[in-house]
Tab-separated table of C-alpha atoms and ligand atoms in Angstrom:
chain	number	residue	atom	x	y	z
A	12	UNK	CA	36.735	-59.044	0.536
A	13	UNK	CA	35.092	-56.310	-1.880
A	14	UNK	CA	35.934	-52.715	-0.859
A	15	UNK	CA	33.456	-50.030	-0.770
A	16	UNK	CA	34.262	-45.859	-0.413
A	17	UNK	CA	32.262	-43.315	0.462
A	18	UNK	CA	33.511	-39.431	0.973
A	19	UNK	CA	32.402	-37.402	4.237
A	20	UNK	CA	31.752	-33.632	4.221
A	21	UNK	CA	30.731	-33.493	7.623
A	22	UNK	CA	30.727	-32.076	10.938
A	23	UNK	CA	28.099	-34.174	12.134
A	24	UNK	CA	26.695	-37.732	11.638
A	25	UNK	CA	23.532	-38.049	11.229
A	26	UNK	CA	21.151	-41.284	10.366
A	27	UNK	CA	21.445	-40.188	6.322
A	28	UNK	CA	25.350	-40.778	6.704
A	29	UNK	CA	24.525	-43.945	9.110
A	30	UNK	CA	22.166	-45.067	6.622
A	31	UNK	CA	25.198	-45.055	3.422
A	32	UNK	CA	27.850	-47.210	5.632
A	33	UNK	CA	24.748	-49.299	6.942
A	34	UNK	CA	23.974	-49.851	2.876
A	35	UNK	CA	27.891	-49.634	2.536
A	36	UNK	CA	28.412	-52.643	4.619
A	37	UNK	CA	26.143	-55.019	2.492
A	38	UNK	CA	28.996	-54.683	-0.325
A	39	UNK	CA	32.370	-55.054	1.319
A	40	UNK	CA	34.533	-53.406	3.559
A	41	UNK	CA	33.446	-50.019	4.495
A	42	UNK	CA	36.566	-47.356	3.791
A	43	UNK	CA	34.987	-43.958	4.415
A	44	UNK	CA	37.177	-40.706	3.111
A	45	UNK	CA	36.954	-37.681	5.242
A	46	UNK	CA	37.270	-34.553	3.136
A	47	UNK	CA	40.327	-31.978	3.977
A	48	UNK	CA	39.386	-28.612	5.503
A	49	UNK	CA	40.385	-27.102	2.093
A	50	UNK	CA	38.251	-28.979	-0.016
A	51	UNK	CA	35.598	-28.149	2.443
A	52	UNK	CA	36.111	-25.092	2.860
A	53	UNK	CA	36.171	-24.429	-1.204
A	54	UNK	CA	33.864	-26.563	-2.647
A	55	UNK	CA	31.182	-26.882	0.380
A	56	UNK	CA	31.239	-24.795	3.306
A	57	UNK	CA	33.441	-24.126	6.532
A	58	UNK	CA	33.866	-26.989	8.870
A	59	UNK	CA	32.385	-25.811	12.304
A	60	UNK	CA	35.210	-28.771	13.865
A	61	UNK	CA	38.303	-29.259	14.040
A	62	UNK	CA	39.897	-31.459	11.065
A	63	UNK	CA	41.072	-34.085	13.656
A	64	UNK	CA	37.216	-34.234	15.377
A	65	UNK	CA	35.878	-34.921	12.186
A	66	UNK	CA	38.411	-37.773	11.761
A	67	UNK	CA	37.556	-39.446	14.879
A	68	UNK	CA	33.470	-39.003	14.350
A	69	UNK	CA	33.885	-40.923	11.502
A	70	UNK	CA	36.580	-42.961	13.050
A	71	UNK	CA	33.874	-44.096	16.128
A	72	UNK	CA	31.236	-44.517	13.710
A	73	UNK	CA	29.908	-48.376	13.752
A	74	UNK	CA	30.285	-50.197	10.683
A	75	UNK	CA	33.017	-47.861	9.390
A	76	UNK	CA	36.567	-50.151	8.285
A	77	UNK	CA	39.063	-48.255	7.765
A	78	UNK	CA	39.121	-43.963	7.759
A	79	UNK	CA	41.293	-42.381	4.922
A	80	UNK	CA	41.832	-38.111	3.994
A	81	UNK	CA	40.420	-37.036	0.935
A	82	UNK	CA	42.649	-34.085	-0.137
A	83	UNK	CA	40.349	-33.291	-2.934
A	84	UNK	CA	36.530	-32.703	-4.113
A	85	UNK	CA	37.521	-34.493	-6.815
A	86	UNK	CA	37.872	-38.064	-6.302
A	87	UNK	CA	41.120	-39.255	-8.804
A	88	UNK	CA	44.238	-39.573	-6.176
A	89	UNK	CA	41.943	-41.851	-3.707
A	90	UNK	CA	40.159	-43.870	-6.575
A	91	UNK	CA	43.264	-44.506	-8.031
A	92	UNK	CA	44.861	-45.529	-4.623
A	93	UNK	CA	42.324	-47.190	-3.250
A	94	UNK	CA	40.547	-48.842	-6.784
A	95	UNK	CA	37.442	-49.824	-4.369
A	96	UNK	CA	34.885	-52.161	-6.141
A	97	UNK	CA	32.366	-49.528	-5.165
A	98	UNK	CA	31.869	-46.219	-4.411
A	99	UNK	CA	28.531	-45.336	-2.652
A	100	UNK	CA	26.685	-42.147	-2.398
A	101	UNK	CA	23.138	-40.568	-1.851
A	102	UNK	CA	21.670	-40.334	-5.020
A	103	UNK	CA	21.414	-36.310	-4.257
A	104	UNK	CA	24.359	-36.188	-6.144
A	105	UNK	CA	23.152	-36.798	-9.369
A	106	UNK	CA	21.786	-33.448	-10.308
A	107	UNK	CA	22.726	-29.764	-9.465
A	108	UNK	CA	26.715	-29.027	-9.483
A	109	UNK	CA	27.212	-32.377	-7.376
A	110	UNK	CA	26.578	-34.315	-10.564
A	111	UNK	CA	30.357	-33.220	-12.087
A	112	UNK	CA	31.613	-35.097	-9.276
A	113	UNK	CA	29.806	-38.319	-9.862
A	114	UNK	CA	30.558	-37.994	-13.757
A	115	UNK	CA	34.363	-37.908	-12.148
A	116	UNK	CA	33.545	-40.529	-10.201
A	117	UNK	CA	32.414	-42.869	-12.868
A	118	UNK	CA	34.832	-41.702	-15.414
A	119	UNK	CA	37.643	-42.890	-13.057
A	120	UNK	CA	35.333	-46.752	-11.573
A	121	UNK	CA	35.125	-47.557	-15.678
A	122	UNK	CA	38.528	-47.698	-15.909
A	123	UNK	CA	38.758	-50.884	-14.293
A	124	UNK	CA	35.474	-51.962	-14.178
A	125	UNK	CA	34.521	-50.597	-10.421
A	126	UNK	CA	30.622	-49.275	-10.077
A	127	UNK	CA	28.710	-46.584	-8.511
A	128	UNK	CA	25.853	-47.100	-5.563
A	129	UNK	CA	23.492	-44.329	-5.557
A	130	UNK	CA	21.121	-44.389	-2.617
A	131	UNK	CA	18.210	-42.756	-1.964
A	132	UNK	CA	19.440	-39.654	-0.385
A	133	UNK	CA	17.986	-39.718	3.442
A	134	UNK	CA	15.301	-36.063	3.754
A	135	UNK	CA	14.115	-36.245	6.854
A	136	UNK	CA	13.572	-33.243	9.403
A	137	UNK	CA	15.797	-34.396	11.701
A	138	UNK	CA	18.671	-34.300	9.164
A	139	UNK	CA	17.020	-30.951	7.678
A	140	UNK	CA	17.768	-29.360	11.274
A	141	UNK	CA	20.768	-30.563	11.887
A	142	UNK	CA	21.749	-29.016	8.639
A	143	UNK	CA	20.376	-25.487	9.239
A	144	UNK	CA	21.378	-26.098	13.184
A	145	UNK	CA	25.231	-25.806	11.332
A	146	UNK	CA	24.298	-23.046	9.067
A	147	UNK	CA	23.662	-20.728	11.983
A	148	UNK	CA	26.521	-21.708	13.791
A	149	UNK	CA	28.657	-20.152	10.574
A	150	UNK	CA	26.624	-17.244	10.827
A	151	UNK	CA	27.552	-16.677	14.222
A	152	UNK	CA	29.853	-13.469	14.680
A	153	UNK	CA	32.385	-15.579	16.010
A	154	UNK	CA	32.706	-18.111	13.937
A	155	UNK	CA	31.919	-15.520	10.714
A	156	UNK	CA	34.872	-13.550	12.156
A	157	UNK	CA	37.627	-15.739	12.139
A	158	UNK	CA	36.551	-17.035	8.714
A	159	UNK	CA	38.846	-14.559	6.505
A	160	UNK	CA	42.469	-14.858	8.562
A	161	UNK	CA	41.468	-18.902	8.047
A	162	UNK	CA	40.612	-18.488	4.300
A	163	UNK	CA	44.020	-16.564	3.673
A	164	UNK	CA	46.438	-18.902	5.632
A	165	UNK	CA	45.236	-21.844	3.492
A	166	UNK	CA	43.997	-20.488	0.177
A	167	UNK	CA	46.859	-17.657	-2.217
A	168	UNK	CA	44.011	-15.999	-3.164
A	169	UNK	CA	40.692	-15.466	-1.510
A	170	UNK	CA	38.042	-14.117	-3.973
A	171	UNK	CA	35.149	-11.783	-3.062
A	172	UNK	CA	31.834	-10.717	-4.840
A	173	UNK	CA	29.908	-7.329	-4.056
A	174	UNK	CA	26.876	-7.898	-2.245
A	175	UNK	CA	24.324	-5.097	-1.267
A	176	UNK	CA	21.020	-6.785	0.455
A	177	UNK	CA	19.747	-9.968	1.398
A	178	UNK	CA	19.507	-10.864	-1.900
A	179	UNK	CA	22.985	-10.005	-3.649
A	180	UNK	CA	24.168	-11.849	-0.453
A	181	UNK	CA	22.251	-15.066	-1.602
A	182	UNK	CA	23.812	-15.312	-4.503
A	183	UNK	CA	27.724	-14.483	-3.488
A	184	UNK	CA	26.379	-17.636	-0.705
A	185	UNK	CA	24.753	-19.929	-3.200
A	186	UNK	CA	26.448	-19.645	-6.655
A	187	UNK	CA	28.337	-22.461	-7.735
A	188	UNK	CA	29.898	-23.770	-10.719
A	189	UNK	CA	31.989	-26.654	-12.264
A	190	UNK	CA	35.108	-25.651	-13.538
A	191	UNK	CA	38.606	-28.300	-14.225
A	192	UNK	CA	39.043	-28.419	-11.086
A	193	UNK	CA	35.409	-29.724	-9.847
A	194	UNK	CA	33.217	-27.268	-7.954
A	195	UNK	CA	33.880	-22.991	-7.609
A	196	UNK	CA	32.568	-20.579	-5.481
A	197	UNK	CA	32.439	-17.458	-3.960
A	198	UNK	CA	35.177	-17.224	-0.530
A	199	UNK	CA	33.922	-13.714	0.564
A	200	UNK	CA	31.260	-10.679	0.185
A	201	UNK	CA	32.581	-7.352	-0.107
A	202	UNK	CA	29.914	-4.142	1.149
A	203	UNK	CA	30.774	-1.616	-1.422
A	204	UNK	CA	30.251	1.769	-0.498
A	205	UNK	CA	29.325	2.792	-4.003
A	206	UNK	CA	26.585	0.028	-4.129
A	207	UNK	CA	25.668	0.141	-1.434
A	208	UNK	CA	24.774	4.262	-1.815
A	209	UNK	CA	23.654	3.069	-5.654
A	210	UNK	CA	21.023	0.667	-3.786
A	211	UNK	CA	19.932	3.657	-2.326
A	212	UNK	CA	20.252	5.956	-4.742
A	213	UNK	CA	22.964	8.205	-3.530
A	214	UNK	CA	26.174	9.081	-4.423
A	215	UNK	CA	28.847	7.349	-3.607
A	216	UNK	CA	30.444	10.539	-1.056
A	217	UNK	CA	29.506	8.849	2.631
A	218	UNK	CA	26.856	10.224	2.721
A	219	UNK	CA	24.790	6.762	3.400
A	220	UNK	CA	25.447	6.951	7.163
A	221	UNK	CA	27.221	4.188	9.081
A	222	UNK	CA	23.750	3.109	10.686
A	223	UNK	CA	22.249	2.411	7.375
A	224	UNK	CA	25.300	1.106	6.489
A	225	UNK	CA	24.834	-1.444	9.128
A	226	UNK	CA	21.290	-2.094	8.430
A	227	UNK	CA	22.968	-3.616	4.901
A	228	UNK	CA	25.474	-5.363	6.891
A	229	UNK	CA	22.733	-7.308	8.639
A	230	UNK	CA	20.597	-7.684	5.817
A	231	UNK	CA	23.542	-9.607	4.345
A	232	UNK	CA	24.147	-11.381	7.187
A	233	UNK	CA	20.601	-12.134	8.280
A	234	UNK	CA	20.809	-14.932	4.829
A	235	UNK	CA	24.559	-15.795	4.336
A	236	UNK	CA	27.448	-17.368	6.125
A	237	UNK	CA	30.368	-15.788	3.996
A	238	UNK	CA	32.774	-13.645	5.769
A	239	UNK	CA	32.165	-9.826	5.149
A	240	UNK	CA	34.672	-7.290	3.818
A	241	UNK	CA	33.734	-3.960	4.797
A	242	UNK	CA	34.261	-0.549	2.537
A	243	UNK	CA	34.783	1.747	5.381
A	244	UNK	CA	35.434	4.946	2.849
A	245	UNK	CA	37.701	6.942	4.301
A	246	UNK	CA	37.143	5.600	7.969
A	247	UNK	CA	35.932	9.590	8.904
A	248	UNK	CA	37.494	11.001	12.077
A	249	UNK	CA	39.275	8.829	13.926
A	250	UNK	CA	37.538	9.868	17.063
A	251	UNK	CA	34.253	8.134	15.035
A	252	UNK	CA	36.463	5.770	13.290
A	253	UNK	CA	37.205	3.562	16.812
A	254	UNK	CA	33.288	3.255	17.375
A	255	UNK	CA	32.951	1.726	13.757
A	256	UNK	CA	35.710	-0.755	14.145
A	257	UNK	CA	33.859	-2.224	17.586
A	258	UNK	CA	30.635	-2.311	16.017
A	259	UNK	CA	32.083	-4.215	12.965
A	260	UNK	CA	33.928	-6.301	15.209
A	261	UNK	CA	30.513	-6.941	17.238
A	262	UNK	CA	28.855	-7.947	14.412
A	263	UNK	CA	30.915	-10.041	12.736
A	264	UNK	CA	32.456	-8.808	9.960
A	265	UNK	CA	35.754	-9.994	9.380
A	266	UNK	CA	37.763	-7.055	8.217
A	267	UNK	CA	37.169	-3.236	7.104
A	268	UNK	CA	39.542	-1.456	4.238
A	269	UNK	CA	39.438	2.238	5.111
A	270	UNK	CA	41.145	4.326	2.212
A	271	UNK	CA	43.972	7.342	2.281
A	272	UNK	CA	41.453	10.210	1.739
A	273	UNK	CA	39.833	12.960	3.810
A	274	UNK	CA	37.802	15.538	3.361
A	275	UNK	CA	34.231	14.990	0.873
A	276	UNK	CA	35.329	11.335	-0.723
A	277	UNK	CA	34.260	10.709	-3.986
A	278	UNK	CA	34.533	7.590	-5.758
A	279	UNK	CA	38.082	6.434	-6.792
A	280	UNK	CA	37.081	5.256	-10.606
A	281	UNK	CA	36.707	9.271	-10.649
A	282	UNK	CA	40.598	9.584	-10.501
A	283	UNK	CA	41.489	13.025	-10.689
A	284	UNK	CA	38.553	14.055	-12.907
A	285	UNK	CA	37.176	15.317	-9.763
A	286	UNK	CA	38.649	17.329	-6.049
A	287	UNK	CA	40.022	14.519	-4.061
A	288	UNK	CA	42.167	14.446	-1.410
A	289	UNK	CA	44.968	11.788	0.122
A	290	UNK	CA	45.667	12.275	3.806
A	291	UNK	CA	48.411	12.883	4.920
A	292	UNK	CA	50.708	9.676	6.308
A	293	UNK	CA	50.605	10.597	9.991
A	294	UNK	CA	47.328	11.007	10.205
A	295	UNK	CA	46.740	8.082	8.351
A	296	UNK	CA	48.648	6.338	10.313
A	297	UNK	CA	47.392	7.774	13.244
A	298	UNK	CA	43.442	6.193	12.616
A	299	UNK	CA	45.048	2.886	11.524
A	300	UNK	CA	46.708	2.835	14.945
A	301	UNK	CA	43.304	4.100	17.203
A	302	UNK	CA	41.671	1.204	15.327
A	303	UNK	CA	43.925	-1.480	16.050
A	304	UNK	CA	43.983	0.026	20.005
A	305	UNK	CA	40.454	-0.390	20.255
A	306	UNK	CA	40.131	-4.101	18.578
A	307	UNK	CA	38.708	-7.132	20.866
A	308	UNK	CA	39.770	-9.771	19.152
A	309	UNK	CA	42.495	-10.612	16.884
A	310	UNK	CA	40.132	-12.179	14.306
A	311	UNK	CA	39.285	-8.853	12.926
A	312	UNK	CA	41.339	-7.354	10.184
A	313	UNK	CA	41.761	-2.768	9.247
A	314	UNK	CA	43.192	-2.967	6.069
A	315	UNK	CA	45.059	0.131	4.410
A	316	UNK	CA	44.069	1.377	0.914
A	317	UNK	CA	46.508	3.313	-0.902
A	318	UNK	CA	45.167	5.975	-3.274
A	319	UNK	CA	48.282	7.112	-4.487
A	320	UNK	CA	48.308	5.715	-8.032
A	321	UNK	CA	44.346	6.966	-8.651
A	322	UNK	CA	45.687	10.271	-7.455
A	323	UNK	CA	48.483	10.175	-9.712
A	324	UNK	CA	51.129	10.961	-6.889
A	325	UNK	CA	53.560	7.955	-8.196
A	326	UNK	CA	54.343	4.774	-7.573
A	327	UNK	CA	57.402	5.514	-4.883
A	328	UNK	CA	54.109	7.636	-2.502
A	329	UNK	CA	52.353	4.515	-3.230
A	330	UNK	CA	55.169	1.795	-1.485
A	331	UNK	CA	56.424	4.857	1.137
A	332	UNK	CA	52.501	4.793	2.560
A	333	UNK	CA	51.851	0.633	2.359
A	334	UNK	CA	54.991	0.380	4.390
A	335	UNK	CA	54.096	3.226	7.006
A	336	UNK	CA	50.846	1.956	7.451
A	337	UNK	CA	52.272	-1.471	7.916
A	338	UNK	CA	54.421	-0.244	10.496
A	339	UNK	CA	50.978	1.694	12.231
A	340	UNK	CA	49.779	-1.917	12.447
A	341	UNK	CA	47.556	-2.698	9.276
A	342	UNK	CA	46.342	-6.069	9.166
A	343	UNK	CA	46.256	-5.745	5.083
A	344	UNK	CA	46.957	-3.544	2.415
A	345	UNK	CA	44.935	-2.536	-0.744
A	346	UNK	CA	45.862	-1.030	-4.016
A	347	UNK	CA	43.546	0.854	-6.013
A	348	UNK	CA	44.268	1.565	-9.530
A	349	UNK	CA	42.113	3.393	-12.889
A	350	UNK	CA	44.054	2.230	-15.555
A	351	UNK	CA	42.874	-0.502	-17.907
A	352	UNK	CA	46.839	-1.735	-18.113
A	353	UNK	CA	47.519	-3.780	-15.238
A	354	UNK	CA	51.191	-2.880	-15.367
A	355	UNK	CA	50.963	0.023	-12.232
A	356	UNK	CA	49.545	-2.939	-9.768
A	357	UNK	CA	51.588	-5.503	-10.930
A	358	UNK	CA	54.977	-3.186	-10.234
A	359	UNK	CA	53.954	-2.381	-6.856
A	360	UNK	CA	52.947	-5.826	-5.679
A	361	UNK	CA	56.253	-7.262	-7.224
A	362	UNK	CA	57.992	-4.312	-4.900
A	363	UNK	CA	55.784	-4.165	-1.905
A	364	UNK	CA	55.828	-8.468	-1.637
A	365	UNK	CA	60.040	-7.770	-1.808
A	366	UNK	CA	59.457	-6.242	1.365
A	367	UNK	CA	56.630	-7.600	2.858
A	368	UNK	CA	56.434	-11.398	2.027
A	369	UNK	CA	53.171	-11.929	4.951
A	370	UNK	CA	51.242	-8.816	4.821
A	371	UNK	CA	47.907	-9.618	2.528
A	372	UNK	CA	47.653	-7.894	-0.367
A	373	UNK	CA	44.232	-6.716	-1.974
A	374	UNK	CA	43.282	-5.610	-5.457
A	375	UNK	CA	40.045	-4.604	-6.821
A	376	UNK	CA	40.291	-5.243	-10.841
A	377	UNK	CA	37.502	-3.281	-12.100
A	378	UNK	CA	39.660	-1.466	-14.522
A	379	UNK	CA	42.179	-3.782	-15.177
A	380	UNK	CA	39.337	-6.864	-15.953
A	381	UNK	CA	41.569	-8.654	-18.038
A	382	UNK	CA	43.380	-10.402	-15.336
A	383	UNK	CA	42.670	-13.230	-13.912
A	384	UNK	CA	42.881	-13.932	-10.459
A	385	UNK	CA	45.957	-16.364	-11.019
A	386	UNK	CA	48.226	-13.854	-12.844
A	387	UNK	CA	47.138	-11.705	-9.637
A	388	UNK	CA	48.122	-14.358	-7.394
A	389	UNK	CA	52.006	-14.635	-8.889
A	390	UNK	CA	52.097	-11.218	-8.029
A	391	UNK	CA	51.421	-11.739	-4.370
A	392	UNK	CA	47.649	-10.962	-4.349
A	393	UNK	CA	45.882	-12.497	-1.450
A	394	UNK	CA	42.320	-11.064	-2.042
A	395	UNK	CA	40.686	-10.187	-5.480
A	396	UNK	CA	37.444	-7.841	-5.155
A	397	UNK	CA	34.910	-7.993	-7.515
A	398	UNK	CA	33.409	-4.805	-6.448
A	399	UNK	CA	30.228	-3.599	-8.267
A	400	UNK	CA	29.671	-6.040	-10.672
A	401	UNK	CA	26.268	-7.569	-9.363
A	402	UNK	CA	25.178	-4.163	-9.333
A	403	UNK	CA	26.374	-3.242	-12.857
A	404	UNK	CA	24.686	-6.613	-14.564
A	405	UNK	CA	21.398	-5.551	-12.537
A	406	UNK	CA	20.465	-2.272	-13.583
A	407	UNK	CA	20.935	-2.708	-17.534
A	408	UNK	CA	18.786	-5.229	-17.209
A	409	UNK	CA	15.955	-3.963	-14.887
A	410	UNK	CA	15.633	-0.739	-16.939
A	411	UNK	CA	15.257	-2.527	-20.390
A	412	UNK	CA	12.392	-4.392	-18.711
A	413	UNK	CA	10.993	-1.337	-17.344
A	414	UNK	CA	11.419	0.501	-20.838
A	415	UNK	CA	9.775	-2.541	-22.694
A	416	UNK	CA	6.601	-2.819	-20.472
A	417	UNK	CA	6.193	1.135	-21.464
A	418	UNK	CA	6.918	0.024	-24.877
A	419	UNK	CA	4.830	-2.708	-25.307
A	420	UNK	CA	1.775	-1.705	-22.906
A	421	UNK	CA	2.074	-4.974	-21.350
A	422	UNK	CA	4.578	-7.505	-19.660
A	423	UNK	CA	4.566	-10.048	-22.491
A	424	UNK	CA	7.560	-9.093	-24.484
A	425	UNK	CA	9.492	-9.218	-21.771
A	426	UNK	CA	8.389	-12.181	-20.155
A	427	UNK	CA	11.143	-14.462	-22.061
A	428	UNK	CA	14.395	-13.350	-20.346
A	429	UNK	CA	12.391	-13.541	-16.618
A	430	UNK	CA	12.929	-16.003	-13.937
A	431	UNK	CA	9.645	-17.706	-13.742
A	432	UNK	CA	7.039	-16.986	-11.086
A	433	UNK	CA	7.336	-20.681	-10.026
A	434	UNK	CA	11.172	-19.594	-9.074
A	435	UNK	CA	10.612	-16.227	-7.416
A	436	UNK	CA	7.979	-18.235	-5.307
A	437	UNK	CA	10.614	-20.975	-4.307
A	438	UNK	CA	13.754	-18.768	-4.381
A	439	UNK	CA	13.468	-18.137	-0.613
A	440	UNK	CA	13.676	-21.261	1.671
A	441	UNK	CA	11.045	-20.924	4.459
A	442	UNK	CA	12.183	-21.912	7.854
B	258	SPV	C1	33.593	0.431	-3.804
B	258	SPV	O1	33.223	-0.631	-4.309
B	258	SPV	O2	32.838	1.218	-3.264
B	258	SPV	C2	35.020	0.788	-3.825
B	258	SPV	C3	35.867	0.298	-4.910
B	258	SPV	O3	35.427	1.531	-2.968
B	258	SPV	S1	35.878	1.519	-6.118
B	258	SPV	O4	34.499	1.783	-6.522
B	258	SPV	O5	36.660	1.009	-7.236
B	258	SPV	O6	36.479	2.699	-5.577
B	259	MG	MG1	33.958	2.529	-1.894
């Protein structure tokens, strides 16, 4: 009997997924893959079930053979273990960044002469709900929550993109791209507080309140279903700094880096070009402590950033405050560095991970761009930031457009390097 495979990314069957094993069945046996959490997780989106309920959907599905994991988005290890006569998919696949994995797919079935079944792919409204019925459940607070403890016990590093409104937050939730290893996206969002007061217009010294700063927060969160790193600045006083962590916790977000600072902040990347200063390690300590007293659950994550190496108070300050404020209880620590060489991070990760093999560690390369997140990761680095970079490629290029049009008297020069009207019109799905 012929053998035919088709790969599940599900939580939920529905009569598109009925409809491939029902056209599955016509050809063979039916084996259906279901995809690991980690593939999911990377490549699609979060699973809303357990691994072992997605099995047995599948598993009690009629028409279904035999049920084998798929470890990877990429289908080599099961074609080349299985070497089914036919691999069947919606034919949804064959365009957008789902297309590299049917090229994969048909790289690997010509080697021995197997062949793809593309299917129309089932749009109906039923399936269209049951789709955005899962999409909300991610953007739940409690599921959202959870989201970055799960990403960082599966994944060594955990990768995050600055987001500062609905929009930035669409595209840390949407963009994907083909790389070697199939699909690549976004894990995280990260709520600068110097784009977030940029947005605005203000500097980046906390003075954008925490109520606007939870307006952006639920912009954000209003569109996406990423888990949200907050920049909670210095935290302020610790008798406000419990009231923040609750709310953050209420909403969703999954964690909150507060930095070592007090007094007026002003932007790290500053160094000591300006008057900063680091708080002391007791009192440091002390907020890190109130914070973790005051926590609900134990999704949420107050993670310690140590300012010691922008303040140029040496790398020993540096390792004596991320193991106090370990001890005081934080779920995470960050280093913050100005230099271009990464040298300074890579020395204290390579010490601080001697220590502390668990504790996550979190870097935001702004300076030091020329690393890449691997090299990070064989230092210990759990989380890499990409802090302000969306807001960095967007003003160059708004204010050449807006110094053109003055230019030119008229849009036409500039219209070349726009996004068509067509695509601003269908850019936002409607309900
Ligand atoms: C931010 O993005 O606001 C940060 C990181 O705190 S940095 O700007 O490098 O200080
Ligand atoms: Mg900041």
């Amino acid at each position: 009997m012929k053998t035919v495979y088709t790969c599940f990314c599900t939580d939920v069957i529905h009569e598109g997924h009925l409809n491939i094993i029902h056209e599955a069945e016509k050809y063979g046996e039916v084996i259906v893959g279901v995809l690991s959490d980690e593939a999911m997780m990377r490549f699609n989106r979060f699973p809303t079930l357990e691994f072992e309920e997605r099995v047995g959907l599948v598993k009690n599905t009629e028409g279904v053979g035999r049920v084998i994991i798929q470890k990877d988005i990429m289908y080599d290890q099961v074609i080349r273990e299985l070497r089914p006569d036919y691999v069947i998919h919606g034919d949804n696949w064959k365009q957008g960044p789902m297309k590299a994995i049917r090229d994969n797919v048909s790289a690997l079935l010509s080697e021995y002469g197997g062949e793809i079944i593309d299917i129309p792919y089932t749009y109906s409204e039923n399936v269209k709900r049951i789709d955005e019925r899962i999409k909300e459940k991610l953007a739940m607070p409690e599921y959202r929550r959870k989201r970055l403890r799960q990403l960082l016990n599966i994944f060594p590093t955990v990768k995050a993109l600055e987001v500062h409104s609905g929009l930035t937050g669409l595209i840390a939730e949407k963009t994907v791209v083909e790389n070697q290893e199939g699909l690549d996206q976004f894990d995280a969002m990260w709520i600068s507080s110097l784009c977030d007061s940029t947005a605005k217009g203000k500097p980046d010294i906390e003075l954008v309140d925490m109520t606007s700063r939870f307006r952006t927060i639920d912009d954000v969160m209003e569109v996406t279903t990423k888990p949200i790193i907050f920049d909670g600045d210095t935290g302020g006083l610790v008798e406000h700094f419990v009231y923040t962590v609750r709310s953050l916790e209420r909403m969703g977000v999954s964690a909150v880096i507060i930095e070592d600072k007090i007094g007026l902040k002003k932007n790290s990347l500053f160094g000591t070009d300006v008057k900063q200063t680091q708080d002391s390690i007791e009192h440091f300590c002390e907020k890190i402590r109130a914070g973790k007293r005051v926590q609900l659950t134990d999704d949420f994550m107050i993670i310690a950033r140590i300012e010691s190496l922008i303040l140029e108070q040496g790398m020993e300050d540096a390792l004596r405050r991320a193991y106090a404020y370990v001890k005081a209880g934080a779920d995470g620590i960050m280093i913050h560095s100005r230099k271009e060489d990464p040298a300074e991070i890579f020395e204290f990760c390579d010490a601080f991970r001697k220590e502390c093999r668990e504790i996550p560690l979190v870097v935001v390369p702004t300076s030091f761009n020329q690393v890449t997140e691997t090299e990070l990761g064989r230092h210990g680095v759990n989380v890499v930031i990409y802090a302000n970079q969306l807001t960095r490629s967007a003003f160059p290029a708004m204010e050449q457009t807006a110094k053109d049009i003055l230019k030119y008297h008229r849009a036409k020069e500039v219209n070349e390097r726009l996004m068509s009207i067509k695509e601003i019109l269908t850019l936002i799905d409607e309900l």
